[in-house]
CSV table of C-alpha atoms and ligand atoms in Angstrom, one decimal:
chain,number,residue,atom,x,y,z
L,770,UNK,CA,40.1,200.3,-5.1
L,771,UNK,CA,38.8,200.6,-8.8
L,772,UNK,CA,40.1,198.2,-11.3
L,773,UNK,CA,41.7,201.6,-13.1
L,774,UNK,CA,43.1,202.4,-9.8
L,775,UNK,CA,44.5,198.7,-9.4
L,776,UNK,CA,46.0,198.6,-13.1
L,777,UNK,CA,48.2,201.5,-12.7
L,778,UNK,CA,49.5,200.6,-9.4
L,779,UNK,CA,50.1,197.0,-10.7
L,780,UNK,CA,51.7,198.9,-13.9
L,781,UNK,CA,54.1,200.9,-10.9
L,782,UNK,CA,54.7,198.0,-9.3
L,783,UNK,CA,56.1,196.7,-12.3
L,784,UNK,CA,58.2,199.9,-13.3
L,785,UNK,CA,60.1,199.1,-9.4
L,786,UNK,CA,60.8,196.0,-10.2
L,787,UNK,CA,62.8,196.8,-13.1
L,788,UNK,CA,64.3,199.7,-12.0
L,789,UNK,CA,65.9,197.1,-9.3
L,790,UNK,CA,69.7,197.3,-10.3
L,791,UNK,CA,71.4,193.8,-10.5
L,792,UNK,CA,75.0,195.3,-10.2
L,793,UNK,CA,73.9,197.2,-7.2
L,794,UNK,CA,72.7,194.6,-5.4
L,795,UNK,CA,75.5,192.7,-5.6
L,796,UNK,CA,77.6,195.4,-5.0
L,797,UNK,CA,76.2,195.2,-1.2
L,798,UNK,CA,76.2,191.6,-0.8
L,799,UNK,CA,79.6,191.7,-1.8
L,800,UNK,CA,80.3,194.6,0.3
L,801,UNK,CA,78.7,192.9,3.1
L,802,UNK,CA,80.5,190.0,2.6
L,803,UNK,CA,83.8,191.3,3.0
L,804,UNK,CA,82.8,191.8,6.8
L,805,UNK,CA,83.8,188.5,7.7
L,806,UNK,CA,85.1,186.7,5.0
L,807,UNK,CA,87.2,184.3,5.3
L,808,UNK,CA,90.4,184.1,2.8
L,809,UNK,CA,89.7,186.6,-0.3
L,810,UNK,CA,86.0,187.5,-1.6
L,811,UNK,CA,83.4,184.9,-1.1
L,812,UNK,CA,84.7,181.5,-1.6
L,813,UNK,CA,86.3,181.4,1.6
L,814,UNK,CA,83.0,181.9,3.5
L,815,UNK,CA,81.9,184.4,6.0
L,816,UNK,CA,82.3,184.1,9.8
L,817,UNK,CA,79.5,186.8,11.3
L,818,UNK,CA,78.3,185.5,14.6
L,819,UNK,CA,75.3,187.0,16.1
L,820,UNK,CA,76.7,190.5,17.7
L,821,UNK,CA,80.5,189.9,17.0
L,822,UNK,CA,82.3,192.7,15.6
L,823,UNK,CA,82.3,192.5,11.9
L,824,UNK,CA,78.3,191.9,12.6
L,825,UNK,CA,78.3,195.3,14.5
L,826,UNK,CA,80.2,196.9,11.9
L,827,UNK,CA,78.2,195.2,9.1
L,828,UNK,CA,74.9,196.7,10.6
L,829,UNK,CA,76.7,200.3,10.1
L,830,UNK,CA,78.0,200.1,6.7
L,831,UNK,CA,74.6,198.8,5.8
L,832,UNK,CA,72.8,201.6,7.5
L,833,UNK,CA,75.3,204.9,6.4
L,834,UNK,CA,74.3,205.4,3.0
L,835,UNK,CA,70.4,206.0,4.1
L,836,UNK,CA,70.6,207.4,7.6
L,837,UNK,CA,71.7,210.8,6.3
L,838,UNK,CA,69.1,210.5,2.8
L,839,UNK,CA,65.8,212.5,3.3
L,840,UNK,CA,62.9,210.4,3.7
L,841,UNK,CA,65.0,207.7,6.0
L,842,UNK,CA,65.3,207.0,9.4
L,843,UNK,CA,67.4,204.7,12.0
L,844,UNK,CA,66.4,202.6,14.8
L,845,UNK,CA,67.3,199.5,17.0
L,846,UNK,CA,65.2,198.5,19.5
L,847,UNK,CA,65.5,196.4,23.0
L,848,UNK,CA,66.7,193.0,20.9
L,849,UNK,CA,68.9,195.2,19.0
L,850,UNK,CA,67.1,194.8,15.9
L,851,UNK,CA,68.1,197.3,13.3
L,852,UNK,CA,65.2,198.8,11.4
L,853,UNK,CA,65.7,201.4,8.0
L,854,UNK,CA,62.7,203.4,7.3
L,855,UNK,CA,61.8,204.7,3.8
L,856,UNK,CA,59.1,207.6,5.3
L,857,UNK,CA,56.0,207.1,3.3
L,858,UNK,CA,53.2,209.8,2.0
L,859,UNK,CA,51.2,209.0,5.1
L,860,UNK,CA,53.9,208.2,7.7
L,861,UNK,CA,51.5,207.5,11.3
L,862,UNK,CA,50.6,203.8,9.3
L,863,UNK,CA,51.9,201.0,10.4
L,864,UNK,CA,54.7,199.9,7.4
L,865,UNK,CA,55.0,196.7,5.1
L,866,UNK,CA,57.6,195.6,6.3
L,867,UNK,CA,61.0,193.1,4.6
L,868,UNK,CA,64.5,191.7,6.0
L,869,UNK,CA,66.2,189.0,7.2
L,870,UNK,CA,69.5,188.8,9.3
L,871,UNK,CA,73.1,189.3,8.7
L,872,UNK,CA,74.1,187.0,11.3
L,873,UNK,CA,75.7,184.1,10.3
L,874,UNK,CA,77.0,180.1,11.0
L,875,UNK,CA,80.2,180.1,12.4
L,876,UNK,CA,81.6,179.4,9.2
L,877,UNK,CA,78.8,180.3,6.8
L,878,UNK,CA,77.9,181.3,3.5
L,879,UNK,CA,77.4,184.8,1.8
L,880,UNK,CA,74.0,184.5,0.8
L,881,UNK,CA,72.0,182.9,4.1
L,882,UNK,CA,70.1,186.6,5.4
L,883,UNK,CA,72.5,188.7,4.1
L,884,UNK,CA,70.5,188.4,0.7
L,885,UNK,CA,67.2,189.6,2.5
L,886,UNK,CA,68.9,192.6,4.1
L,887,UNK,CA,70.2,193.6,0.4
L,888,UNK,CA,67.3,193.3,-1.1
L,889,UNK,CA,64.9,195.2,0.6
L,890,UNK,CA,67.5,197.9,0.4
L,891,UNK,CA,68.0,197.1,-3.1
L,892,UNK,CA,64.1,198.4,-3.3
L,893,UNK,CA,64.9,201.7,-1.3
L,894,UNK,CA,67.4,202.3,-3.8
L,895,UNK,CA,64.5,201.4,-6.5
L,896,UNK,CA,61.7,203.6,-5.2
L,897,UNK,CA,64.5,206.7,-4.9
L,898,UNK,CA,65.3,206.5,-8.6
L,899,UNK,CA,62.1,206.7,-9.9
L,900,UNK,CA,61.4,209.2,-7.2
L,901,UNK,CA,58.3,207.2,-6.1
L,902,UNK,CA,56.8,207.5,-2.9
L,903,UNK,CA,54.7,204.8,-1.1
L,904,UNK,CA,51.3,205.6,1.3
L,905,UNK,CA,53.0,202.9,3.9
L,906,UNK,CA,56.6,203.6,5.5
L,907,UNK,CA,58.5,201.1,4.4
L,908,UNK,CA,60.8,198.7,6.9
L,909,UNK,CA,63.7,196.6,5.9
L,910,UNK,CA,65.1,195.1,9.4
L,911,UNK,CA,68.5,193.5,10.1
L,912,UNK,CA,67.0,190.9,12.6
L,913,UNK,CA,69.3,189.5,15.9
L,914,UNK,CA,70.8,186.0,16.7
L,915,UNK,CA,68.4,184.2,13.8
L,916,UNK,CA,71.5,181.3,13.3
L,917,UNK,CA,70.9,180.6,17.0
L,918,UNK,CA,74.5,179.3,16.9
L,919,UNK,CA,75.7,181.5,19.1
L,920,UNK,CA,73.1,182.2,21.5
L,921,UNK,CA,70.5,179.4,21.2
L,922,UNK,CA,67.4,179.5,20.6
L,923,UNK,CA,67.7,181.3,17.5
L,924,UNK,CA,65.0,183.8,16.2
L,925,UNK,CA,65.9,186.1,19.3
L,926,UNK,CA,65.3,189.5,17.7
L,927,UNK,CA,62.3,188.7,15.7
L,928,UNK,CA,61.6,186.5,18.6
L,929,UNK,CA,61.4,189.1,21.1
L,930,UNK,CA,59.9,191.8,18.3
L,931,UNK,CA,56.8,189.9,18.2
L,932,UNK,CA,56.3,188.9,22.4
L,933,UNK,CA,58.0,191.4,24.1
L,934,UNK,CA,57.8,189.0,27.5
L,935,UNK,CA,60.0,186.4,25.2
L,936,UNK,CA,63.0,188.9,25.9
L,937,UNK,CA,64.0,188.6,29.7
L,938,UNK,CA,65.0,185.1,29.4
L,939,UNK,CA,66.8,185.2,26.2
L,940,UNK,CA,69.0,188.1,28.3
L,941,UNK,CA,70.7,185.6,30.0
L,942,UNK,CA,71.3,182.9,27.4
L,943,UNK,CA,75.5,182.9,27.4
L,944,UNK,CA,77.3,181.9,24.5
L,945,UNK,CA,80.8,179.3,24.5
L,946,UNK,CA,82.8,182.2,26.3
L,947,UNK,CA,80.1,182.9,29.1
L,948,UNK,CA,79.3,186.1,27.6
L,949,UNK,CA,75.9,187.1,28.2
L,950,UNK,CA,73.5,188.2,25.1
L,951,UNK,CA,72.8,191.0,27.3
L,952,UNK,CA,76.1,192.1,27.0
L,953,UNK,CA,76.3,191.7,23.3
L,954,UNK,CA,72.6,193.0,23.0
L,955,UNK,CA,73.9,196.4,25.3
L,956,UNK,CA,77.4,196.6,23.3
L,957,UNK,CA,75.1,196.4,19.8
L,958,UNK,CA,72.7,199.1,20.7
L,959,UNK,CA,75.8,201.4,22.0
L,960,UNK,CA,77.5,200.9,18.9
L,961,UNK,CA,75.1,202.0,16.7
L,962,UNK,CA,73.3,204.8,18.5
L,963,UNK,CA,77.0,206.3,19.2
L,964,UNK,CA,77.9,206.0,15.3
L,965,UNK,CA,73.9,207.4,14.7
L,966,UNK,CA,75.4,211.0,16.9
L,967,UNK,CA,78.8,211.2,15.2
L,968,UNK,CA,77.3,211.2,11.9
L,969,UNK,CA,74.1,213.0,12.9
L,970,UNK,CA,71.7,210.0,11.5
L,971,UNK,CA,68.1,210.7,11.4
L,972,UNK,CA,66.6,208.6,14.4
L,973,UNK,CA,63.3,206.7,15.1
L,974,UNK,CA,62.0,204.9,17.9
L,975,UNK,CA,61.4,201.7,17.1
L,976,UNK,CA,59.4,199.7,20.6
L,977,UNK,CA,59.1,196.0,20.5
L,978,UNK,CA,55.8,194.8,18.9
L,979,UNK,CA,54.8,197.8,16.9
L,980,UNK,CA,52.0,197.0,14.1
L,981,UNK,CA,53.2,196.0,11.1
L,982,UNK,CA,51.2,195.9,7.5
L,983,UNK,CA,52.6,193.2,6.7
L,984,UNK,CA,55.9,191.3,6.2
L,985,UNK,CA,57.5,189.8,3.2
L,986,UNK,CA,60.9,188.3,3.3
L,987,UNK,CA,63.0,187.4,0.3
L,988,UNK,CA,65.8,184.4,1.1
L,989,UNK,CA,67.8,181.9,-0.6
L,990,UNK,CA,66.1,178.5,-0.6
L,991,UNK,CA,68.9,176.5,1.5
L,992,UNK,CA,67.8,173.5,-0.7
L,993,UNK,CA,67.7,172.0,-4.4
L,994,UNK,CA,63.8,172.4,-5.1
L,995,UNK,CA,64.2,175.4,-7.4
L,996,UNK,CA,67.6,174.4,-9.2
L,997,UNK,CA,66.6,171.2,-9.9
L,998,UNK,CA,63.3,172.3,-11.5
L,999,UNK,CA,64.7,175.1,-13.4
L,1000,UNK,CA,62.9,177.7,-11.5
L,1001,UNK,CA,63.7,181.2,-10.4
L,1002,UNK,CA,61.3,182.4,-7.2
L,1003,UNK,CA,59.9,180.4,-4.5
L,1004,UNK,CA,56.8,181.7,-3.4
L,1005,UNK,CA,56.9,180.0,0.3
L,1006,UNK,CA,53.5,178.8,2.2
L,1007,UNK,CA,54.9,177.3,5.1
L,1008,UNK,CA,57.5,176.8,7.4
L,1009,UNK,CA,58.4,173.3,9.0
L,1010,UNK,CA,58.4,172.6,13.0
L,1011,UNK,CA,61.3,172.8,14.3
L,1012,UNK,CA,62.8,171.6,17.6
L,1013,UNK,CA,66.0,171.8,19.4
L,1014,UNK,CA,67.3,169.8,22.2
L,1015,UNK,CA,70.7,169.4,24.4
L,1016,UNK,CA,71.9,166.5,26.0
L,1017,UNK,CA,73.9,166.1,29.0
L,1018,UNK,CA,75.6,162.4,29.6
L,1019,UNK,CA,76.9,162.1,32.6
L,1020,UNK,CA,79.7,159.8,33.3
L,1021,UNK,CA,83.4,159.0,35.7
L,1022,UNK,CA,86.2,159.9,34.5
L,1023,UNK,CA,88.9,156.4,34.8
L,1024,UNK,CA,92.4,155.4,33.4
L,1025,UNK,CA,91.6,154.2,29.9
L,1026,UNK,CA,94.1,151.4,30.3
L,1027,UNK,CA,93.3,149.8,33.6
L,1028,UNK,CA,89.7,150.2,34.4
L,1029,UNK,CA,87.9,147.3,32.9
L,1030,UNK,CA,84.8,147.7,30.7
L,1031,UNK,CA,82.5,146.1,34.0
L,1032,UNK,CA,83.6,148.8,36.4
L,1033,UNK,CA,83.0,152.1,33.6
L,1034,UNK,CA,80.8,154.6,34.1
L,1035,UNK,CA,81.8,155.7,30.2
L,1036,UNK,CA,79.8,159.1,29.2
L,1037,UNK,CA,80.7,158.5,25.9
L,1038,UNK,CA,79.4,155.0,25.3
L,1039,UNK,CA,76.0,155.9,26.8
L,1040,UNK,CA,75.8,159.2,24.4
L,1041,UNK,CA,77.0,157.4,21.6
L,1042,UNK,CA,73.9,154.4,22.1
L,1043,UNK,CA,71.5,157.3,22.6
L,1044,UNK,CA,72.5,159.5,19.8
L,1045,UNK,CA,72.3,155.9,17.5
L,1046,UNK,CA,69.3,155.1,18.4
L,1047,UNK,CA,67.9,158.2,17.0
L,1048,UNK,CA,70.2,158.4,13.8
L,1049,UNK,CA,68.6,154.4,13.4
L,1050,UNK,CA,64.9,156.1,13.6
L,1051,UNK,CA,65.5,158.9,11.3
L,1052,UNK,CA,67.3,156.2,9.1
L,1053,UNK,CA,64.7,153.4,9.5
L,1054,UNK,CA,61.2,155.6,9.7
L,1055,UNK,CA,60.9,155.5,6.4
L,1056,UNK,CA,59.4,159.1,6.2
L,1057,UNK,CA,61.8,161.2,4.0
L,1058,UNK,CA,60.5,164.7,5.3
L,1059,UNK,CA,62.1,163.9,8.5
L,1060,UNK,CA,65.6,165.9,8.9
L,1061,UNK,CA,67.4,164.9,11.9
L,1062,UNK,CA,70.9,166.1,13.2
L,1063,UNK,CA,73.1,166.4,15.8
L,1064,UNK,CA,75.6,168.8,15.0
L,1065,UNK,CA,77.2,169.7,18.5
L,1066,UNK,CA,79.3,166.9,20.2
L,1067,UNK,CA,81.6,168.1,23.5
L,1068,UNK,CA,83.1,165.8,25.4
L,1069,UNK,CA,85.5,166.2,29.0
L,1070,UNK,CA,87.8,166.0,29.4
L,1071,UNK,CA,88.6,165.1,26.1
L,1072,UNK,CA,91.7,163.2,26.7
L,1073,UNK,CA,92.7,160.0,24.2
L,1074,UNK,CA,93.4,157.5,27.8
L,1075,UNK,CA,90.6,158.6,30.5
L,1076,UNK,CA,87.0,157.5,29.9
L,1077,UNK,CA,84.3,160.9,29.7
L,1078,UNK,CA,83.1,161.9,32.4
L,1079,UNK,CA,80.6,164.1,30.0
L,1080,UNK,CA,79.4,164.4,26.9
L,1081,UNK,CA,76.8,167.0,25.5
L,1082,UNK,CA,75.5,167.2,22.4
L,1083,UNK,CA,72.2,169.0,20.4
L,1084,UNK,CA,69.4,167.6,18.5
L,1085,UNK,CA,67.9,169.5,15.5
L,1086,UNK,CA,64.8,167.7,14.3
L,1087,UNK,CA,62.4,169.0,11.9
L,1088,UNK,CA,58.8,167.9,10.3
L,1089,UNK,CA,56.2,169.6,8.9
L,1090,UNK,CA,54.0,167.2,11.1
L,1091,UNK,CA,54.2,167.9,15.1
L,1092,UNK,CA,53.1,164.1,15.6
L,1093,UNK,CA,56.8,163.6,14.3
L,1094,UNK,CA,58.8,165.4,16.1
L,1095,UNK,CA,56.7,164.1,18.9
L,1096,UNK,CA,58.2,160.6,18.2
L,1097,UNK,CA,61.6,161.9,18.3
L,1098,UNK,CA,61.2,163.5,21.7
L,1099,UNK,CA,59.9,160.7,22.9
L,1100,UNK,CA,62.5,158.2,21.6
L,1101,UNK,CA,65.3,160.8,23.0
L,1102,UNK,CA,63.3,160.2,27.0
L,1103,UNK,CA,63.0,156.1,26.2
L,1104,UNK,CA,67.1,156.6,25.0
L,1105,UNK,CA,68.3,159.1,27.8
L,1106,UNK,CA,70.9,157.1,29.7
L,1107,UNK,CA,70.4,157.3,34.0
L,1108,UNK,CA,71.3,160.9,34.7
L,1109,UNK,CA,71.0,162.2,31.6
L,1110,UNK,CA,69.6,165.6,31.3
L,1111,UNK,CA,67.4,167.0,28.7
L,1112,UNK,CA,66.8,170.7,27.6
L,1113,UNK,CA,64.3,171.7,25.2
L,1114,UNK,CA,66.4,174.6,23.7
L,1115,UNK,CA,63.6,175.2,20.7
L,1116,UNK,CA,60.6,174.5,19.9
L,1117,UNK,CA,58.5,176.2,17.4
L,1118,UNK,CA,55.3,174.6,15.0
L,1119,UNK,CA,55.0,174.6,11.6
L,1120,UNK,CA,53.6,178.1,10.8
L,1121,UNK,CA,51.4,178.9,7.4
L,1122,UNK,CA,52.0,182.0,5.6
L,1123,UNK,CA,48.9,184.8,5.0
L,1124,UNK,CA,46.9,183.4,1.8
L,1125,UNK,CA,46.1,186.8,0.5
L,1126,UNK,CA,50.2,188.0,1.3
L,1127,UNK,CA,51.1,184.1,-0.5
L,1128,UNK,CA,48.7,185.5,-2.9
L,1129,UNK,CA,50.6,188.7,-3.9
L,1130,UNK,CA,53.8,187.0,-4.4
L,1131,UNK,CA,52.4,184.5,-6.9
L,1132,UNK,CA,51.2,187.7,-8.6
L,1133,UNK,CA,54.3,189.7,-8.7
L,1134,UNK,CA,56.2,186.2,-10.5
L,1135,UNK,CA,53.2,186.4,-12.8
L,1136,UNK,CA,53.3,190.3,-13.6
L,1137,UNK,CA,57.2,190.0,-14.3
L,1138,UNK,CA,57.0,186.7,-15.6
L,1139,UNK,CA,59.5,184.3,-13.6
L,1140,UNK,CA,59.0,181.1,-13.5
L,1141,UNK,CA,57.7,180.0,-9.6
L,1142,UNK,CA,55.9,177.3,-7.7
L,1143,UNK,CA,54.7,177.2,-4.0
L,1144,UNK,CA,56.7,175.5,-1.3
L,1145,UNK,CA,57.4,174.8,1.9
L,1146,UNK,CA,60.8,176.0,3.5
L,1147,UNK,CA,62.8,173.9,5.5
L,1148,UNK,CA,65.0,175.9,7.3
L,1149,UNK,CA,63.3,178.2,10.0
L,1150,UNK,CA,63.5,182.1,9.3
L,1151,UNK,CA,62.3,185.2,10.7
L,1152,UNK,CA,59.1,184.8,8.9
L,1153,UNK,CA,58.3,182.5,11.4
L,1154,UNK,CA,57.5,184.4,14.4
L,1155,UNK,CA,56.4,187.6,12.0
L,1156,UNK,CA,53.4,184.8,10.5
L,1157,UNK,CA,51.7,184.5,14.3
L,1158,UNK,CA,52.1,188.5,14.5
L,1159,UNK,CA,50.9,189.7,11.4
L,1160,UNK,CA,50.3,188.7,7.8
L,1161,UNK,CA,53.9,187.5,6.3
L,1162,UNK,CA,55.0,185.6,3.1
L,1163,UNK,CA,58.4,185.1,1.7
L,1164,UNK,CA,60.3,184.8,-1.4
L,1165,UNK,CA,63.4,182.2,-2.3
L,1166,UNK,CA,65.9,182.5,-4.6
L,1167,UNK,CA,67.3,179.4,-5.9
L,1168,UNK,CA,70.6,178.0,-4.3
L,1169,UNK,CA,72.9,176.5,-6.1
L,1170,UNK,CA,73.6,172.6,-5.5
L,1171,UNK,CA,71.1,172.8,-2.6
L,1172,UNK,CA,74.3,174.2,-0.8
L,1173,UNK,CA,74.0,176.4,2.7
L,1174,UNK,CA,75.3,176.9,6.0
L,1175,UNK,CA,79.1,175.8,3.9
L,1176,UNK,CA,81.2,178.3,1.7
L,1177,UNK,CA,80.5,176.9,-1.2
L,1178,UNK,CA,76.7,178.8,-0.7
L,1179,UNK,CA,76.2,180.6,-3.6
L,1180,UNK,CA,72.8,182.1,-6.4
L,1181,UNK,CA,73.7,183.4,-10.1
L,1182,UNK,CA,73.6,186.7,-9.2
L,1183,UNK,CA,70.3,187.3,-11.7
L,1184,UNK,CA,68.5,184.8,-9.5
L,1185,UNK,CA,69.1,187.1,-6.8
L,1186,UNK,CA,68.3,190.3,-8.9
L,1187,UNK,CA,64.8,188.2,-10.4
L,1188,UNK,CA,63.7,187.5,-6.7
L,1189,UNK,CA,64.5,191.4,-5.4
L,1190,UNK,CA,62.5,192.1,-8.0
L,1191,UNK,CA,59.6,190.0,-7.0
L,1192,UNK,CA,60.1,191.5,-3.4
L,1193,UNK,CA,60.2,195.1,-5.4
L,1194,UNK,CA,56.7,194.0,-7.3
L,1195,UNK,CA,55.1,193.0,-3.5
L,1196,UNK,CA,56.7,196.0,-1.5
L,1197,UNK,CA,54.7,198.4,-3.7
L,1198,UNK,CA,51.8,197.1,-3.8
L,1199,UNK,CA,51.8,196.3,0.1
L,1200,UNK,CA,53.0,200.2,0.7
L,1201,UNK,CA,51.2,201.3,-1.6
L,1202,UNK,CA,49.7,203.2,-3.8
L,1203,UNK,CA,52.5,205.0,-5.4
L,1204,UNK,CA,53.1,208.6,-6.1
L,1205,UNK,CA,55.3,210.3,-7.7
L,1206,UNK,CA,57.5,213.0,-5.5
L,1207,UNK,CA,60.5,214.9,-5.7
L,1208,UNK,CA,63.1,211.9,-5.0
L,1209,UNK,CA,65.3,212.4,-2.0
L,1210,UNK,CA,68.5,213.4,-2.8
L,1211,UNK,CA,71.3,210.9,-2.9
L,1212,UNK,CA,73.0,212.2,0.2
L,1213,UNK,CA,75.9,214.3,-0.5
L,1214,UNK,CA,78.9,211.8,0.7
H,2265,HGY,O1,68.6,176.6,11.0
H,2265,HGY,C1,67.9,177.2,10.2
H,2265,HGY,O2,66.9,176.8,9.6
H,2265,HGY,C2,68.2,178.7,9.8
H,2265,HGY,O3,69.0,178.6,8.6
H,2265,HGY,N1,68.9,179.3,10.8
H,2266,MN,MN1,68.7,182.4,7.2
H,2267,MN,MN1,70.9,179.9,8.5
């Protein structure tokens, strides 16, 4: 490309960006909030399991306004990934690709995916006022089960999108009911490809592991890097390991009040010394990059005068450095009590972004001038299993306090709009170059 060439569609690049509408995109994260919510508008949180039905319903409401616009198309594939297509000038290439999830914690906040989703559509909307077309299709997906709360591991839909062999096992993950995620994964594709022929959607296929361009997903930080330095956009290098374990204690149930402490097979007293013995290493280590948590504890049968005859509880650890989370796995088999069972439930390595993809987001901050710096995310993302599949970056957006995974998550809403329009700068240049074409009409309803 000649520099003339590369001036103007840096110079178009900037004229999406700003045609990104702040009161629009909040418009739709507020609308998609409300699928959910707990309690009145966002304060109260947002409870949006992986499949439930306000997810399902979430995925329509999301989809509806483009499915029946001219130059978009539908899909969801095997995972029951949802994928909007903005058709592009030359519509066999593979497409740049953006998204996140809409799943959520069970008690979540509004932000945490939902803002990815919104702002790659935020960019559809974009492109369609200035009537601009791109070479590339562009993708935004609506990724499945990336909380992992529900169904663990999580990452299934981007997961399975990337290594398409990934899928059969996750089909018979169950969740605390005994439900199946193939049951939630059939009920998901049913739902939408019924709504897609009452409303006479335009459809694509969309198979597992189709090339993509590249991949660039915009996201709240999750931490308090950007607030406390006062910056805007996090142009993201890296993703930290992550690993996920469950523990089963086995133990005898016994009268609480007559067996004494010599005769106890207690499975709560053995959990509790294994579970401290890792809280006194992630304590003690001395390596503050180290996150370690155990945020699932069940115990049977759960009564206040018999001793437990189980307990099981989870493990997330995460490092940038796999010789750490090596440690930790191999203080949790040196702390498993007799009997105790271990399951690895994730287990996925630090992943580096594309340099050239990095690259462009750096270069969008700098075109629109917001302030930025390169950093490594802490929590995992859809990003992660996109990086080993083809060339992927991200974008944050601050989050105030540091705050996520709680209702108190929330990003001054020109945060949001300064980041979309970061992901607006990158999307055009990915898809690009730009031409002008008669815009698709708004469609009619
Ligand atoms: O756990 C994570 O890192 C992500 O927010 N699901
Ligand atoms: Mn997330
Ligand atoms: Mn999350």
């Amino acid at each position: 490309m000649n520099a003339l060439d590369a001036m103007r569609d840096a110079a178009l690049a900037g004229d999406v960006a700003r045609a990104v509408g702040t009161a629009s995109l909040e418009a739709r994260l507020r609308g998609l909030a409300a699928h959910g919510a707990v309690g009145a508008g966002t304060g109260g949180g947002v409870a949006r399991q992986a499949l439930c039905a306000h997810e399902l319903a979430a995925r329509r409401w999301l989809v509806q306004p483009f499915a029946r616009r001219p130059g978009y198309r539908v899909g969801i594939d095997a995972a029951a990934n949802v994928f909007v297509r903005r058709d592009g000038q030359e519509s066999m290439l593979s497409p740049a690709m953006t998204g996140s999830h809409i799943d959520t914690q069970p008690l979540g906040g509004w932000l945490d995916g939902a803002f990815g989703v919104a702002a790659g559509l935020e960019v559809f909307d974009a492109l369609d006022r200035l009537g601009l077309r791109t070479r590339r299709p562009i993708d935004v997906a609506m990724w499945t089960n990336e909380e992992g709360s529900r169904f663990a591991p999580g990452l299934m839909g981007s997961v399975a999108f990337t290594a398409p062999q990934r899928l059969e096992a996750f089909l018979g993950v169950r969740d605390g009911d005994g439900l199946r995620f193939e049951a939630a994964r059939d009920a998901a594709v049913d739902d939408l490809r019924a709504e897609a022929l009452r409303e006479g959607w335009r459809w694509m296929d969309t198979p597992l592991a189709r090339p993509v361009h590249g991949y660039i997903e915009a996201h709240i930080e999750q931490g308090p890097v950007l607030e406390a330095e006062g910056l805007q956009v996090g142009c993201v290098s890296a993703i930290q390991g992550v690993r996920w374990f469950r523990i089963t204690v086995p133990g005898r149930s016994a009268h609480a009040g007559t067996t004494p402490l010599a005769a106890r097979d207690d499975a709560q007293a053995k959990a509790v010394r294994t579970a401290h013995a890792l809280l006194e290493h992630a304590a003690r280590c001395g390596d503050d990059r180290l996150r370690l948590t155990i945020g699932r504890w069940e115990c049977s049968p759960g009564s206040i005068n018999t001793i437990a005859e189980r307990v099981v509880f989870t493990v997330d650890v995460r490092h940038p450095e796999a010789a750490a989370l090596d440690a930790v796995r191999a203080l949790i088999d040196a702390a498993l009590p007799a009997g105790g069972q271990l399951e690895v439930l994730q287990d996925k390595p630090t992943v580096r972004f594309d340099a050239a993809l990095a690259g462009l987001a750096r270069e969008a901050c700098a075109a629109l001038q917001l302030s930025h710096r390169e950093m490594l995310s802490g929590a995992f993302h859809d990003a992660m299993p996109l990086a080993g599949f083809c060339p992927s970056a991200m974008l944050f957006a601050p989050s105030r306090g540091g705050v996520s995974h709680h209702p108190d998550e929330d990003t001054p809403i020109d945060d949001l709009a300064a980041c979309t329009r970061a992901l607006a700068w990158c999307l055009a240049r990915l898809a690009g170059p730009l031409v002008s074409s008669t815009p698709p009409e708004a469609s009619k309803d």
